[in-house]
Amino acid sequence: MKTAICPGSFDPITLGHIDIIKRVSKLFDKIIVVVLPNPRKNPCFTIEERLDFIKRATADIPNVEVDCYEGLLADYCKKKQACCVVKGLRAVSDFEYEFQMALSNKKLNPDTETIFLTTSEQNLYLSSSIVKQIASYGGDISHFVPSCILEDIKNRLLKGSKGNEC
Amino acid sequence: MKTAICPGSFDPITLGHIDIIKRVSKLFDKIIVVVLPNPRKNPCFTIEERLDFIKRATADIPNVEVDCYEGLLADYCKKKQACCVVKGLRAVSDFEYEFQMALSNKKLNPDTETIFLTTSEQNLYLSSSIVKQIASYGGDISHFVPSCILEDIKNRLLKGSKGNEC
Amino acid sequence: MKTAICPGSFDPITLGHIDIIKRVSKLFDKIIVVVLPNPRKNPCFTIEERLDFIKRATADIPNVEVDCYEGLLADYCKKKQACCVVKGLRAVSDFEYEFQMALSNKKLNPDTETIFLTTSEQNLYLSSSIVKQIASYGGDISHFVPSCILEDIKNRLLKGSKGNEC
Amino acid sequence: MKTAICPGSFDPITLGHIDIIKRVSKLFDKIIVVVLPNPRKNPCFTIEERLDFIKRATADIPNVEVDCYEGLLADYCKKKQACCVVKGLRAVSDFEYEFQMALSNKKLNPDTETIFLTTSEQNLYLSSSIVKQIASYGGDISHFVPSCILEDIKNRLLKGSKGNEC
Amino acid sequence: MKTAICPGSFDPITLGHIDIIKRVSKLFDKIIVVVLPNPRKNPCFTIEERLDFIKRATADIPNVEVDCYEGLLADYCKKKQACCVVKGLRAVSDFEYEFQMALSNKKLNPDTETIFLTTSEQNLYLSSSIVKQIASYGGDISHFVPSCILEDIKNRLLKGSKGNEC
Amino acid sequence: MKTAICPGSFDPITLGHIDIIKRVSKLFDKIIVVVLPNPRKNPCFTIEERLDFIKRATADIPNVEVDCYEGLLADYCKKKQACCVVKGLRAVSDFEYEFQMALSNKKLNPDTETIFLTTSEQNLYLSSSIVKQIASYGGDISHFVPSCILEDIKNRLLKGSKGNEC
């Protein structure tokens, strides 16, 4: 059985994430979507909120599991005996950062590959940051996040200070 | 009448900004230079200072208005019935970020285009950040900012902590 | 009256070109779509064919003119008293090449700006080369070229040698 | 059973290709390495030579098949019911071209994903072109191509005209 | 006598830095490795610690001096009569930032060139940030930093908060 | 004594090349400008013409030698005991190609470094190709090539076919 890992901060999960998860779920037997708390970013949503959003938004994809992990991605992959890590690429700058992370993870854990999928064209401009920025000004984010979690995200983000990404 | 919007944080306005504003002022009937407070950046100058600097530095361009707006750029363009947003590009990394912002704004407001001008070659290295960094160490910024606001910028930046961008 | 120039080899015109032309036609009073024979490329279609395709595909945009010119773009802009040249950007590599061309043209003719629009997301993968490659293998190009010229393009490209871009 | 396709011109196969094929052979049940004659490039080796090199160089990877196909990659994937196409990325310029090809192939055949692996760091500088250029001047290519086909490649390339990529 | 400057924050020095310093030490008579406190970054190690690490890690390169400077790099180069500044490039994003810094420094001090070396392929993924991130989770950093300072770096970083870059 | 090599096709030499050669002549004791016939490009000028142009254009730089070499750059550097190869970078695409060439040459000859200088901002748009394209249409190239060879270049290029890069 082949297991693939989809890591991220998912703060919050967007339609861009969902698209990647759906497409990769057809390539491997099991997909684990794992929230990695990025210590360099001030998250907007708690780990619990983020896990809840991911679970609801991926409920219709049968071979998806949701998890969180505080530690090195390379160690998590070993623990889960994953064959690969999956990342979506939108732009050249994504590519460069992810390229370095992939080489670095390969050094720490040679048994796990990193594979990249290109973002679908309708999600090219889409990032969790942009969602938060638009929502904080009361803009319409219904094209950006799964409809089943839209209201919860809107409510939470409007409570934050104006224009601030939490 | 065609109105174009030049948005930015202008913290402070540089000769690179002036060059873009002058060149675009020949393409459209009215240019609105609008200060958008970027909540992710800690500004060095207050909104009032920035507006004052822009007004003085663009006083000789007849079809320029100066404004500030706290909200989504896409909403501001609708309100002003602007046909386009204008951004200057210095580098590939600018391009990628602005490409995503342009697609995102188009989604929120399909009636406003984003157009890009390339920075003149003598301004390629020029950014508000570099101006602030050089000035904070007492370096010469006379080639980087309009002469009519040079002294005010130097005085303000020397008061900040050394090497700090305010 | 503001005139903008849309130059290219248009070998053949695609839906990506049409999208840029339509969007820019709302920004300026007159748009001239001009075929520049690129001596470095072996064209697939004759100048006459390309002009015919462009005319039919832009017939519904009132302020568009179609022309061809053998010479420097900078000279053509002077002759037409154009305020700007318009280019669509798909990718970083486009951006770099066009950046250099824009600086070079500015040197030869300081009165004409080059402005850039980003390709709409659905046209990001679209180029005349890809159209020709797909058509030469009998692939479906109906999503890539204007429907009014689809049959003519398909017929012409199937006659070329297999897999060859003419 | 999951089948992945590794397409290329393989003119000739290098250690960079072998590395990608080996790594991807652990992710999927069957790998088909397929030579696509690129009509835009003048190949140095015949299709038969290239297939022979690939077969010998991948003989020790059990789940690899070798094939050639003249036509659209999207059609080949349909025919083989492949779940994905695999490409190795060395650089940003690779990424941009492959990104466009991936979006284009997805349009023609939505059932096949394109996934990307990063080149191992020791193969970053490695391309079939560089191998041919070095060999044509009698340079040492033993670090660049599989040892089992080294002599055949050297002999063939020395016969070509000096400095010419055949 | 030709003097070259290797500036950086060196927080901490990695094998990537050492590689660049060794290679450039063969090109010029004297190399000054200078710690520039970057006010925009929260350093993990004190200036004293960083100087100590650099001195121990470069002890076997005879023509290397170690220094620190709070001020503009352009001014430091003038003071030291350096003919050039040396920077290692890993990626396109490095290149863009450094290109702008080089043009900016040239404006402030026309007598000092900036030259770039490419990172060796085994160090492509290596940065002080990645070292700190891995070490903070107790990961193995022995392939990333000089062995003579490995224990000191590990001890210091484990004391910081988990996952935090100090 | 430190020798640096400036390789290129110099078809023809431009003010951009001269700028790099002048700047690097201050960093090393001897500079060898070497014409490498690139077998992939159809040159416009003969080797003899190119050598003559370079000699006249660099006559006032005392430590410059001019040479040509048909073979691998790595071998030429060994023969000349050069400490480094120097390349000018204008853009990200230059950077990527040169990065790969640098890693490749290092593999073939570990004793020679490749160092990069950034093009001065006024030469960013400048390439031999653009010079040839402009001159072939009778455009003004006086800002692009050294004045001492301007007439010879103009005369030769006007004889070529219109718009063709020879």
PDB file of C-alpha atoms in Angstrom, chain A residues 36-40 69-73 75 92-93 96-97 99-105 107-108, chain E residues 90-94 121-122 124-126 129-130 133-134 137-140 143-144 162-165:
ATOM      1  CA  LEU A  36       2.402  21.229  10.537  1.00  0.00           C
ATOM      2  CA  PRO A  37       2.405  24.211  12.872  1.00  0.00           C
ATOM      3  CA  ASN A  38       4.892  26.558  11.146  1.00  0.00           C
ATOM      4  CA  PRO A  39       6.609  28.328  14.017  1.00  0.00           C
ATOM      5  CA  ARG A  40       7.555  31.237  11.754  1.00  0.00           C
ATOM      6  CA  TYR A  69       2.382  16.769  13.847  1.00  0.00           C
ATOM      7  CA  GLU A  70       4.845  18.956  15.648  1.00  0.00           C
ATOM      8  CA  GLY A  71       8.279  17.968  14.440  1.00  0.00           C
ATOM      9  CA  LEU A  72      10.260  17.349  11.281  1.00  0.00           C
ATOM     10  CA  LEU A  73       8.296  16.324   8.211  1.00  0.00           C
ATOM     11  CA  ASP A  75      10.464  12.074  10.708  1.00  0.00           C
ATOM     12  CA  VAL A  92       8.338  29.941  -9.575  1.00  0.00           C
ATOM     13  CA  SER A  93       8.876  31.239  -6.063  1.00  0.00           C
ATOM     14  CA  GLU A  96      12.369  27.348  -5.476  1.00  0.00           C
ATOM     15  CA  TYR A  97      11.412  27.111  -1.838  1.00  0.00           C
ATOM     16  CA  PHE A  99      12.915  22.477  -4.265  1.00  0.00           C
ATOM     17  CA  GLN A 100      15.185  23.320  -1.341  1.00  0.00           C
ATOM     18  CA  MET A 101      12.832  21.722   1.170  1.00  0.00           C
ATOM     19  CA  ALA A 102      12.637  18.575  -0.986  1.00  0.00           C
ATOM     20  CA  LEU A 103      16.429  18.227  -1.198  1.00  0.00           C
ATOM     21  CA  SER A 104      16.698  18.876   2.522  1.00  0.00           C
ATOM     22  CA  ASN A 105      14.061  16.268   3.415  1.00  0.00           C
ATOM     23  CA  LYS A 107      18.912  14.186   3.031  1.00  0.00           C
ATOM     24  CA  LEU A 108      17.147  13.526   6.342  1.00  0.00           C
TER      25      LEU A 108
ATOM     26  CA  ARG E  90      21.743  29.114  -4.494  1.00  0.00           C
ATOM     27  CA  ALA E  91      18.625  30.044  -6.327  1.00  0.00           C
ATOM     28  CA  VAL E  92      16.872  32.507  -8.562  1.00  0.00           C
ATOM     29  CA  SER E  93      15.363  34.306  -5.593  1.00  0.00           C
ATOM     30  CA  ASP E  94      18.820  34.785  -4.086  1.00  0.00           C
ATOM     31  CA  GLU E 121      25.516  21.297  -5.646  1.00  0.00           C
ATOM     32  CA  GLN E 122      25.678  19.507  -2.310  1.00  0.00           C
ATOM     33  CA  LEU E 124      21.946  23.887  -2.621  1.00  0.00           C
ATOM     34  CA  TYR E 125      19.344  23.131   0.007  1.00  0.00           C
ATOM     35  CA  LEU E 126      21.429  24.516   2.826  1.00  0.00           C
ATOM     36  CA  SER E 129      17.330  28.899   8.634  1.00  0.00           C
ATOM     37  CA  ILE E 130      17.007  25.238   7.704  1.00  0.00           C
ATOM     38  CA  GLN E 133      14.699  24.570  12.090  1.00  0.00           C
ATOM     39  CA  ILE E 134      16.085  21.016  11.984  1.00  0.00           C
ATOM     40  CA  TYR E 137      13.420  19.548  16.582  1.00  0.00           C
ATOM     41  CA  GLY E 138      16.500  17.539  17.497  1.00  0.00           C
ATOM     42  CA  GLY E 139      17.195  16.542  13.881  1.00  0.00           C
ATOM     43  CA  ASP E 140      20.674  15.629  12.680  1.00  0.00           C
ATOM     44  CA  HIS E 143      25.983  17.281   7.336  1.00  0.00           C
ATOM     45  CA  PHE E 144      25.159  20.973   7.470  1.00  0.00           C
ATOM     46  CA  LYS E 162      10.628  24.041  19.824  1.00  0.00           C
ATOM     47  CA  GLY E 163      10.429  24.705  16.096  1.00  0.00           C
ATOM     48  CA  ASN E 164      11.326  28.288  16.626  1.00  0.00           C
ATOM     49  CA  GLU E 165      14.270  29.902  14.881  1.00  0.00           C
TER      50      GLU E 165
END
